[in-house]
C-alpha cells in the first residue's frame, strides 16, 4: 500500500502544479500545420479522458488552435508572421496558457512557442537614389556614411554584407551599430581630382545571409567639391551619456565642441543630426546648431527604449564645407516609475462578465479558479513583483510560473451560505519606494442541487368547520429551497392514502405551485373528525430532492343535527302513553330519551313542554327527560291529555324537535303503566344500536309482514272462490250491533246498517296521514252519505231482485261476533271494524265483487290501537239477504246517539265534539 499511496500523492501533486511546454516552429507555416500535442507531454496518459481548453488571456486565437481532445497545437487561419508579431526582436516567443482536465482535475499548462525566422524579406534602402558630396581635398580613407538599409529578418537572415560597383576611388565597408543593425560607409580609396572627374555614380548592393540570399540595391551619386583644407574635428569620436528616465525635459545631456582651424566661413562650424538618426530620436533630443548643446526635448521611457545612438555632424561654412561626425550614445537609467500590472483570466466559457469568475459549489479543494499574471515594465528589483490574495481563506494563490499565479480553492464551498466572494489581489514590486497595485476580483459560486426543500413547520394543524362548501380553502403549506433556478423551484403534491376506503385525493387537493390546500367535498364532523394529509415538496433539480410534512385537518362541530327522540318510539310525530288513574303524585310516568349526533354543547339537550298541562298534572325534568305526575288522576278515567314536547340542544343557534305526547288515563294498575313508561333493559340496549342497522331491520320486517299479508289474502280469496257464497245470515228485523267510529277526537257509535256507508274503494294514495275523500267517516259525512243513499234507494229491493237476484245495494252490514270484554263506558259500547273486510258478490253479478280496504288514517289508526289495547275485536260481515225484504223508510231508521268521552287538550281547541 505504501508505494501505491506515494504514487497517488505524486499524481495529485503533479496535477495541481503548472507545467511549462516549449515548442518551435518556422514562421509563415500553412494554416493547420501541427506544432505539437500536449497530451504527449502530460504525466498521465489517458486518451479520450482528457480535454484541453485555451485560456481567455490569449485573445488572438486565430494564430494558434488547440484541439480539445488531445491538446494538438496547430497554426491558425491567420498564420504566424514573426516580423508582425515580434518586429526586430532577436527571439520571438509566443506564450499562452492551456487548461487540461482529467477526471474533474484541472491543470494549467504554460506553452511557449518560439517562432523561428525564415528569409522571407529582402534588404531595402530608404531611397533608391542617394547623393553624397566630398571635397577634392579629402584624404584617402575618408568615410562617407550611407543611408541604413533595412531588412525585417533577424539573425543570419538579416543584412550581412554590402558591395559597391567596381571603381578605383571608392569602396564600401560594413559596420555593426550599437543596436545591432548593420550599416555601410563609402570609403575614399585615393585622392580625388574634381577637375578630372567632378562626380561618380555607384551601385550599392546590400545582401543578407539567408539561403538563398536576398539583396537590395540603391544608386549613389557622389559629387566632388572644391577643396576646403581643414575639416572640423571632435575631441572624441564617440561619447556615451547616462540619462535617468525620469529626467525632466530641457535637461542638458552634452555640450559638443568641434574645432576647425580655418578662418572665416570655412572655420565656422554648424551642428546637425546625421542622416542615420531616426525621427523618434529627433523628437526626444534637441541639438543647438550653433552651440552644439544636446538637450532633452521630451520625456523618455526606459521601458520603451533603453539606448539611443545619435550621429552629430559638424560642418564648416566654407565654399567646400568640410564635416566631421561624432557618435553620441545615450543610455537611459531605469527608475521605479511603473506600478505592477495585474491580469486575471478565468476559464474560457466559465463566465462572460469581466472581472468575475465562476466556480461550482461542488468543486473539490485546490480546484483551479482563475489565472493571475503580474508584470512590471521596470527592470531589476524594480521589475520584480510579489502577489498576495486577500478577502477570504476559502481561496489561495499558488505560483504557476515566473510571475503568474493560480487562484485555487482551499475548502468546500456552499453557495447558500456565501454565494459570492470579493477577493483582492495585491501586486507589489521590490523597488524603493515600492509600487503597489490592487485589483478587485469577484468569484461567484455556481449553484448545485444540494438542498432539500424544507417546510416551515414539520406539522401543520388546522381547524375546519364542518359543512364547508366544496372548494373551500383550508390552509397553505410553505417549503423553502435555498437553491437557485430550477434547483430551488418547489412543487407540491399530495401523497396518496386511503381514508374510509376512498383515496385521500377525493377529499382535498393541493395547488402544486403555491401549496394551498382546498377541500373537494363537504366534511361531516359526525362521520370524519380528523383528516391526516401528507404533503410532499419536490424541487426541480437533477436529481430531484424532496421532503414531506404532515397536515392534520381537524373538523369543528357545527350545530347541524336536531335532537332525535329515541324513546318512546314516535308514530307520525306523536306518542300515546297510558297512565293509570291510580298513579300517586310525584310518580314517574314516563321517561323521554333523545340524542343529538353533534358533539359538545351542541349535543347537550334540554326537555320542556311548550305549554304546561292543565292543572299542572305533568312536569318534565329539563335535564333527564323524566315525566312526573304532579296531580290526581282518580277522577280523570278515560280522559286524554295532550302535551307538546320540545327537545332543544345548546348549539348556536339551537335546534329543537317537537312531538305530541298524549296521556291516556286508564284503569289498569300502575305497574303496567310503569312498564309502558319505562323502557326495558332490552330497549335500552337497542338504543345503543347503529341507526342505519335499525332502519334496515325495520324495513326488512315491514317487507316480510307485507309479503305474509299478501299471501294470506291470496289464500283466503282462493278458498272463498272454491267454497262460494252459499249460506249467509238472513236480513231480518233484528237490529245489527252498533259500531263505534272515531269522529274528530272522540268515539261515536252508529248502527250496523250504516257501516255499509263506508266506502271500500282505495283512493290510490297509499297510506296517508290524512283521510281520503272516499274514507271520510266524520259525523257530517256519515249523515250526508246515509241520507243520500237512502233517498237514492240504495237499500231498496225491486221486483227484479225476485228474478235476477239481489244487487250490491241490497246488502246490509252485520256484526260477526260480540265483544267479549265489557266497555269502561257501559252506556256507549265500542266496537271496531276489522282492518280487512271482504264484500261477497252476487253469483249472478260476479263483476261487482271487490276487496274493501279501510283507509289507514290517523283517526282510524288510533281507534285500532285503542281497541286492540282494550281487547276489542269485532268484524263486520256484509251478508246478502236470502229473500227480499222491505226497505224501511227514512223516518223508521233509528241511529242511537252515544256521547263521546270528554277529552282534555294541552293546547287550543280547534273544534267541538259533534254527536251523531
mmCIF file of N, CA and C in Angstrom, residues 454-545:
data_model
loop_
_atom_site.group_PDB
_atom_site.id
_atom_site.type_symbol
_atom_site.label_atom_id
_atom_site.label_comp_id
_atom_site.label_asym_id
_atom_site.label_seq_id
_atom_site.Cartn_x
_atom_site.Cartn_y
_atom_site.Cartn_z
ATOM 1 N N UNK A 454 -37.399 22.505 2.562
ATOM 2 C CA UNK A 454 -37.762 22.386 3.975
ATOM 3 C C UNK A 454 -39.061 23.128 4.229
ATOM 4 N N UNK A 455 -39.976 22.472 4.917
ATOM 5 C CA UNK A 455 -41.237 23.103 5.279
ATOM 6 C C UNK A 455 -41.030 24.023 6.479
ATOM 7 N N UNK A 456 -41.892 25.022 6.549
ATOM 8 C CA UNK A 456 -41.805 25.966 7.661
ATOM 9 C C UNK A 456 -42.084 25.275 8.982
ATOM 10 N N UNK A 457 -42.951 24.273 8.969
ATOM 11 C CA UNK A 457 -43.274 23.538 10.185
ATOM 12 C C UNK A 457 -43.323 22.051 9.849
ATOM 13 N N UNK A 458 -42.820 21.203 10.752
ATOM 14 C CA UNK A 458 -42.915 19.759 10.480
ATOM 15 C C UNK A 458 -44.329 19.233 10.593
ATOM 16 N N UNK A 459 -45.190 19.966 11.319
ATOM 17 C CA UNK A 459 -46.569 19.523 11.492
ATOM 18 C C UNK A 459 -47.478 20.742 11.427
ATOM 19 N N UNK A 460 -48.470 20.642 10.563
ATOM 20 C CA UNK A 460 -49.473 21.694 10.446
ATOM 21 C C UNK A 460 -50.773 21.177 11.071
ATOM 22 N N UNK A 461 -51.353 21.984 11.908
ATOM 23 C CA UNK A 461 -52.648 21.663 12.494
ATOM 24 C C UNK A 461 -53.615 22.791 12.163
ATOM 25 N N UNK A 462 -54.726 22.432 11.572
ATOM 26 C CA UNK A 462 -55.684 23.435 11.135
ATOM 27 C C UNK A 462 -57.083 22.913 11.440
ATOM 28 N N UNK A 463 -57.959 23.834 11.835
ATOM 29 C CA UNK A 463 -59.340 23.504 12.143
ATOM 30 C C UNK A 463 -60.240 24.017 11.025
ATOM 31 N N UNK A 464 -61.151 23.152 10.593
ATOM 32 C CA UNK A 464 -62.069 23.491 9.504
ATOM 33 C C UNK A 464 -63.487 23.214 9.989
ATOM 34 N N UNK A 465 -64.386 24.200 9.924
ATOM 35 C CA UNK A 465 -65.775 23.929 10.311
ATOM 36 C C UNK A 465 -66.403 22.926 9.353
ATOM 37 N N UNK A 466 -67.210 22.039 9.907
ATOM 38 C CA UNK A 466 -67.910 21.085 9.053
ATOM 39 C C UNK A 466 -68.946 21.814 8.195
ATOM 40 N N UNK A 467 -69.457 21.085 7.231
ATOM 41 C CA UNK A 467 -70.448 21.614 6.287
ATOM 42 C C UNK A 467 -69.835 22.689 5.383
ATOM 43 N N UNK A 468 -68.538 22.605 5.198
ATOM 44 C CA UNK A 468 -67.886 23.561 4.319
ATOM 45 C C UNK A 468 -68.290 23.288 2.873
ATOM 46 N N UNK A 469 -68.318 24.323 2.041
ATOM 47 C CA UNK A 469 -68.634 24.087 0.630
ATOM 48 C C UNK A 469 -67.456 23.450 -0.090
ATOM 49 N N UNK A 470 -67.683 22.596 -1.081
ATOM 50 C CA UNK A 470 -66.564 22.047 -1.871
ATOM 51 C C UNK A 470 -65.766 23.177 -2.513
ATOM 52 N N UNK A 471 -64.439 23.025 -2.465
ATOM 53 C CA UNK A 471 -63.552 24.064 -2.990
ATOM 54 C C UNK A 471 -63.130 25.072 -1.941
ATOM 55 N N UNK A 472 -63.547 24.878 -0.689
ATOM 56 C CA UNK A 472 -63.187 25.833 0.363
ATOM 57 C C UNK A 472 -61.691 25.742 0.659
ATOM 58 N N UNK A 473 -61.113 26.899 0.919
ATOM 59 C CA UNK A 473 -59.693 26.969 1.248
ATOM 60 C C UNK A 473 -59.464 26.442 2.660
ATOM 61 N N UNK A 474 -58.438 25.623 2.854
ATOM 62 C CA UNK A 474 -58.137 25.056 4.170
ATOM 63 C C UNK A 474 -56.907 25.729 4.770
ATOM 64 N N UNK A 475 -55.781 25.622 4.131
ATOM 65 C CA UNK A 475 -54.550 26.246 4.609
ATOM 66 C C UNK A 475 -53.516 26.180 3.501
ATOM 67 N N UNK A 476 -52.355 26.735 3.753
ATOM 68 C CA UNK A 476 -51.249 26.727 2.787
ATOM 69 C C UNK A 476 -49.993 26.248 3.489
ATOM 70 N N UNK A 477 -49.332 25.281 2.893
ATOM 71 C CA UNK A 477 -48.039 24.820 3.397
ATOM 72 C C UNK A 477 -46.950 25.460 2.535
ATOM 73 N N UNK A 478 -45.869 25.828 3.193
ATOM 74 C CA UNK A 478 -44.786 26.535 2.508
ATOM 75 C C UNK A 478 -43.488 25.794 2.773
ATOM 76 N N UNK A 479 -42.777 25.475 1.696
ATOM 77 C CA UNK A 479 -41.456 24.861 1.783
ATOM 78 C C UNK A 479 -40.458 25.759 1.057
ATOM 79 N N UNK A 480 -39.306 25.943 1.663
ATOM 80 C CA UNK A 480 -38.267 26.797 1.095
ATOM 81 C C UNK A 480 -37.097 25.942 0.636
ATOM 82 N N UNK A 481 -36.548 26.293 -0.523
ATOM 83 C CA UNK A 481 -35.340 25.647 -1.049
ATOM 84 C C UNK A 481 -34.357 26.757 -1.390
ATOM 85 N N UNK A 482 -33.240 26.845 -0.681
ATOM 86 C CA UNK A 482 -32.307 27.963 -0.922
ATOM 87 C C UNK A 482 -31.557 27.881 -2.235
ATOM 88 N N UNK A 483 -31.713 26.785 -2.998
ATOM 89 C CA UNK A 483 -31.030 26.698 -4.283
ATOM 90 C C UNK A 483 -31.643 27.689 -5.273
ATOM 91 N N UNK A 484 -30.953 27.843 -6.423
ATOM 92 C CA UNK A 484 -31.382 28.814 -7.423
ATOM 93 C C UNK A 484 -32.069 28.113 -8.592
ATOM 94 N N UNK A 485 -32.839 28.912 -9.351
ATOM 95 C CA UNK A 485 -33.422 28.426 -10.589
ATOM 96 C C UNK A 485 -34.284 27.202 -10.371
ATOM 97 N N UNK A 486 -34.120 26.231 -11.283
ATOM 98 C CA UNK A 486 -34.912 25.000 -11.175
ATOM 99 C C UNK A 486 -34.561 24.232 -9.909
ATOM 100 N N UNK A 487 -33.327 24.370 -9.434
ATOM 101 C CA UNK A 487 -32.955 23.655 -8.210
ATOM 102 C C UNK A 487 -33.741 24.161 -7.008
ATOM 103 N N UNK A 488 -34.209 25.407 -7.055
ATOM 104 C CA UNK A 488 -34.939 25.970 -5.922
ATOM 105 C C UNK A 488 -36.417 26.119 -6.159
ATOM 106 N N UNK A 489 -36.908 25.681 -7.330
ATOM 107 C CA UNK A 489 -38.341 25.786 -7.613
ATOM 108 C C UNK A 489 -39.055 24.594 -6.993
ATOM 109 N N UNK A 490 -39.967 24.888 -6.093
ATOM 110 C CA UNK A 490 -40.626 23.857 -5.291
ATOM 111 C C UNK A 490 -42.029 23.616 -5.840
ATOM 112 N N UNK A 491 -42.364 22.345 -5.994
ATOM 113 C CA UNK A 491 -43.728 21.950 -6.356
ATOM 114 C C UNK A 491 -44.254 21.028 -5.255
ATOM 115 N N UNK A 492 -45.552 21.083 -5.083
ATOM 116 C CA UNK A 492 -46.198 20.340 -4.001
ATOM 117 C C UNK A 492 -47.116 19.283 -4.600
ATOM 118 N N UNK A 493 -47.242 18.164 -3.872
ATOM 119 C CA UNK A 493 -48.197 17.139 -4.265
ATOM 120 C C UNK A 493 -48.671 16.401 -3.023
ATOM 121 N N UNK A 494 -49.830 15.829 -3.157
ATOM 122 C CA UNK A 494 -50.472 15.102 -2.058
ATOM 123 C C UNK A 494 -50.111 13.632 -2.166
ATOM 124 N N UNK A 495 -49.559 13.090 -1.094
ATOM 125 C CA UNK A 495 -49.221 11.674 -1.071
ATOM 126 C C UNK A 495 -50.505 10.872 -0.852
ATOM 127 N N UNK A 496 -50.711 9.899 -1.722
ATOM 128 C CA UNK A 496 -51.952 9.148 -1.695
ATOM 129 C C UNK A 496 -52.019 8.225 -0.479
ATOM 130 N N UNK A 497 -53.192 8.124 0.088
ATOM 131 C CA UNK A 497 -53.501 7.185 1.155
ATOM 132 C C UNK A 497 -54.998 6.956 1.134
ATOM 133 N N UNK A 498 -55.456 6.040 1.930
ATOM 134 C CA UNK A 498 -56.868 5.691 1.969
ATOM 135 C C UNK A 498 -57.505 6.275 3.217
ATOM 136 N N UNK A 499 -58.655 6.896 3.039
ATOM 137 C CA UNK A 499 -59.442 7.421 4.151
ATOM 138 C C UNK A 499 -60.863 6.875 3.997
ATOM 139 N N UNK A 500 -61.248 6.044 4.938
ATOM 140 C CA UNK A 500 -62.587 5.456 4.926
ATOM 141 C C UNK A 500 -62.861 4.759 3.591
ATOM 142 N N UNK A 501 -61.821 4.057 3.071
ATOM 143 C CA UNK A 501 -61.981 3.285 1.853
ATOM 144 C C UNK A 501 -61.901 4.072 0.569
ATOM 145 N N UNK A 502 -61.623 5.361 0.643
ATOM 146 C CA UNK A 502 -61.543 6.196 -0.557
ATOM 147 C C UNK A 502 -60.185 6.881 -0.600
ATOM 148 N N UNK A 503 -59.654 7.153 -1.806
ATOM 149 C CA UNK A 503 -58.374 7.873 -1.886
ATOM 150 C C UNK A 503 -58.500 9.251 -1.255
ATOM 151 N N UNK A 504 -57.422 9.657 -0.624
ATOM 152 C CA UNK A 504 -57.451 10.966 0.042
ATOM 153 C C UNK A 504 -57.534 12.096 -0.974
ATOM 154 N N UNK A 505 -57.150 11.816 -2.232
ATOM 155 C CA UNK A 505 -57.245 12.843 -3.273
ATOM 156 C C UNK A 505 -58.681 13.194 -3.607
ATOM 157 N N UNK A 506 -59.642 12.375 -3.142
ATOM 158 C CA UNK A 506 -61.053 12.731 -3.337
ATOM 159 C C UNK A 506 -61.569 13.631 -2.234
ATOM 160 N N UNK A 507 -60.762 13.845 -1.202
ATOM 161 C CA UNK A 507 -61.164 14.715 -0.099
ATOM 162 C C UNK A 507 -60.600 16.127 -0.262
ATOM 163 N N UNK A 508 -59.321 16.217 -0.592
ATOM 164 C CA UNK A 508 -58.662 17.519 -0.693
ATOM 165 C C UNK A 508 -57.809 17.540 -1.948
ATOM 166 N N UNK A 509 -57.416 18.752 -2.339
ATOM 167 C CA UNK A 509 -56.487 18.936 -3.451
ATOM 168 C C UNK A 509 -55.435 19.957 -3.022
ATOM 169 N N UNK A 510 -54.277 19.872 -3.660
ATOM 170 C CA UNK A 510 -53.144 20.752 -3.333
ATOM 171 C C UNK A 510 -52.716 21.464 -4.603
ATOM 172 N N UNK A 511 -52.582 22.782 -4.494
ATOM 173 C CA UNK A 511 -52.056 23.567 -5.616
ATOM 174 C C UNK A 511 -50.563 23.283 -5.738
ATOM 175 N N UNK A 512 -50.107 22.706 -6.861
ATOM 176 C CA UNK A 512 -48.684 22.335 -6.944
ATOM 177 C C UNK A 512 -47.746 23.527 -6.921
ATOM 178 N N UNK A 513 -48.220 24.699 -7.240
ATOM 179 C CA UNK A 513 -47.322 25.861 -7.288
ATOM 180 C C UNK A 513 -47.272 26.597 -5.959
ATOM 181 N N UNK A 514 -48.403 26.752 -5.279
ATOM 182 C CA UNK A 514 -48.451 27.562 -4.054
ATOM 183 C C UNK A 514 -48.534 26.745 -2.788
ATOM 184 N N UNK A 515 -48.908 25.469 -2.870
ATOM 185 C CA UNK A 515 -49.073 24.674 -1.666
ATOM 186 C C UNK A 515 -50.402 24.900 -0.965
ATOM 187 N N UNK A 516 -51.330 25.613 -1.603
ATOM 188 C CA UNK A 516 -52.646 25.850 -0.995
ATOM 189 C C UNK A 516 -53.469 24.560 -1.044
ATOM 190 N N UNK A 517 -54.137 24.270 0.058
ATOM 191 C CA UNK A 517 -54.937 23.062 0.188
ATOM 192 C C UNK A 517 -56.412 23.462 0.156
ATOM 193 N N UNK A 518 -57.186 22.760 -0.680
ATOM 194 C CA UNK A 518 -58.597 23.056 -0.821
ATOM 195 C C UNK A 518 -59.396 21.767 -0.590
ATOM 196 N N UNK A 519 -60.589 21.947 -0.044
ATOM 197 C CA UNK A 519 -61.481 20.814 0.190
ATOM 198 C C UNK A 519 -62.228 20.479 -1.094
ATOM 199 N N UNK A 520 -62.322 19.184 -1.397
ATOM 200 C CA UNK A 520 -63.047 18.733 -2.589
ATOM 201 C C UNK A 520 -64.468 18.267 -2.269
ATOM 202 N N UNK A 521 -64.775 18.143 -0.994
ATOM 203 C CA UNK A 521 -66.112 17.714 -0.612
ATOM 204 C C UNK A 521 -66.495 18.385 0.695
ATOM 205 N N UNK A 522 -67.717 18.229 1.056
ATOM 206 C CA UNK A 522 -68.205 18.771 2.316
ATOM 207 C C UNK A 522 -67.890 17.782 3.430
ATOM 208 N N UNK A 523 -67.270 18.276 4.503
ATOM 209 C CA UNK A 523 -66.887 17.434 5.621
ATOM 210 C C UNK A 523 -68.030 17.373 6.635
ATOM 211 N N UNK A 524 -68.177 16.198 7.214
ATOM 212 C CA UNK A 524 -69.188 15.982 8.247
ATOM 213 C C UNK A 524 -68.485 15.531 9.505
ATOM 214 N N UNK A 525 -68.602 16.333 10.542
ATOM 215 C CA UNK A 525 -67.911 16.026 11.791
ATOM 216 C C UNK A 525 -68.389 14.711 12.370
ATOM 217 N N UNK A 526 -69.664 14.405 12.189
ATOM 218 C CA UNK A 526 -70.202 13.185 12.772
ATOM 219 C C UNK A 526 -69.654 11.940 12.067
ATOM 220 N N UNK A 527 -69.115 12.086 10.864
ATOM 221 C CA UNK A 527 -68.560 10.953 10.126
ATOM 222 C C UNK A 527 -67.035 10.953 10.183
ATOM 223 N N UNK A 528 -66.442 12.101 9.992
ATOM 224 C CA UNK A 528 -64.971 12.214 9.945
ATOM 225 C C UNK A 528 -64.559 13.377 10.829
ATOM 226 N N UNK A 529 -63.878 13.043 11.902
ATOM 227 C CA UNK A 529 -63.486 14.091 12.853
ATOM 228 C C UNK A 529 -62.105 14.657 12.567
ATOM 229 N N UNK A 530 -61.235 13.934 11.908
ATOM 230 C CA UNK A 530 -59.885 14.428 11.623
ATOM 231 C C UNK A 530 -59.385 13.771 10.346
ATOM 232 N N UNK A 531 -58.686 14.561 9.548
ATOM 233 C CA UNK A 531 -58.112 14.099 8.284
ATOM 234 C C UNK A 531 -56.625 14.400 8.294
ATOM 235 N N UNK A 532 -55.819 13.348 8.170
ATOM 236 C CA UNK A 532 -54.364 13.496 8.172
ATOM 237 C C UNK A 532 -53.860 13.457 6.735
ATOM 238 N N UNK A 533 -53.184 14.530 6.330
ATOM 239 C CA UNK A 533 -52.620 14.628 4.982
ATOM 240 C C UNK A 533 -51.109 14.632 5.073
ATOM 241 N N UNK A 534 -50.468 14.092 4.073
ATOM 242 C CA UNK A 534 -49.009 14.209 3.967
ATOM 243 C C UNK A 534 -48.700 14.858 2.625
ATOM 244 N N UNK A 535 -48.094 16.049 2.717
ATOM 245 C CA UNK A 535 -47.760 16.843 1.537
ATOM 246 C C UNK A 535 -46.266 16.703 1.267
ATOM 247 N N UNK A 536 -45.930 16.456 0.016
ATOM 248 C CA UNK A 536 -44.524 16.311 -0.386
ATOM 249 C C UNK A 536 -44.117 17.512 -1.237
ATOM 250 N N UNK A 537 -42.969 18.090 -0.881
ATOM 251 C CA UNK A 537 -42.399 19.203 -1.644
ATOM 252 C C UNK A 537 -41.176 18.694 -2.396
ATOM 253 N N UNK A 538 -41.121 18.952 -3.704
ATOM 254 C CA UNK A 538 -40.041 18.456 -4.562
ATOM 255 C C UNK A 538 -39.474 19.621 -5.359
ATOM 256 N N UNK A 539 -38.123 19.694 -5.419
ATOM 257 C CA UNK A 539 -37.515 20.754 -6.218
ATOM 258 C C UNK A 539 -37.359 20.285 -7.657
ATOM 259 N N UNK A 540 -36.872 21.194 -8.515
ATOM 260 C CA UNK A 540 -36.743 20.886 -9.931
ATOM 261 C C UNK A 540 -35.338 20.516 -10.342
ATOM 262 N N UNK A 541 -34.484 20.190 -9.385
ATOM 263 C CA UNK A 541 -33.111 19.845 -9.717
ATOM 264 C C UNK A 541 -33.004 18.449 -10.311
ATOM 265 N N UNK A 542 -31.757 18.071 -10.598
ATOM 266 C CA UNK A 542 -31.495 16.744 -11.141
ATOM 267 C C UNK A 542 -30.271 16.187 -10.429
ATOM 268 N N UNK A 543 -30.428 15.166 -9.579
ATOM 269 C CA UNK A 543 -31.706 14.506 -9.260
ATOM 270 C C UNK A 543 -32.570 15.358 -8.342
ATOM 271 N N UNK A 544 -33.862 15.080 -8.363
ATOM 272 C CA UNK A 544 -34.784 15.850 -7.548
ATOM 273 C C UNK A 544 -34.657 15.456 -6.080
ATOM 274 N N UNK A 545 -34.806 16.470 -5.218
ATOM 275 C CA UNK A 545 -34.800 16.260 -3.778
ATOM 276 C C UNK A 545 -36.170 16.637 -3.240
#
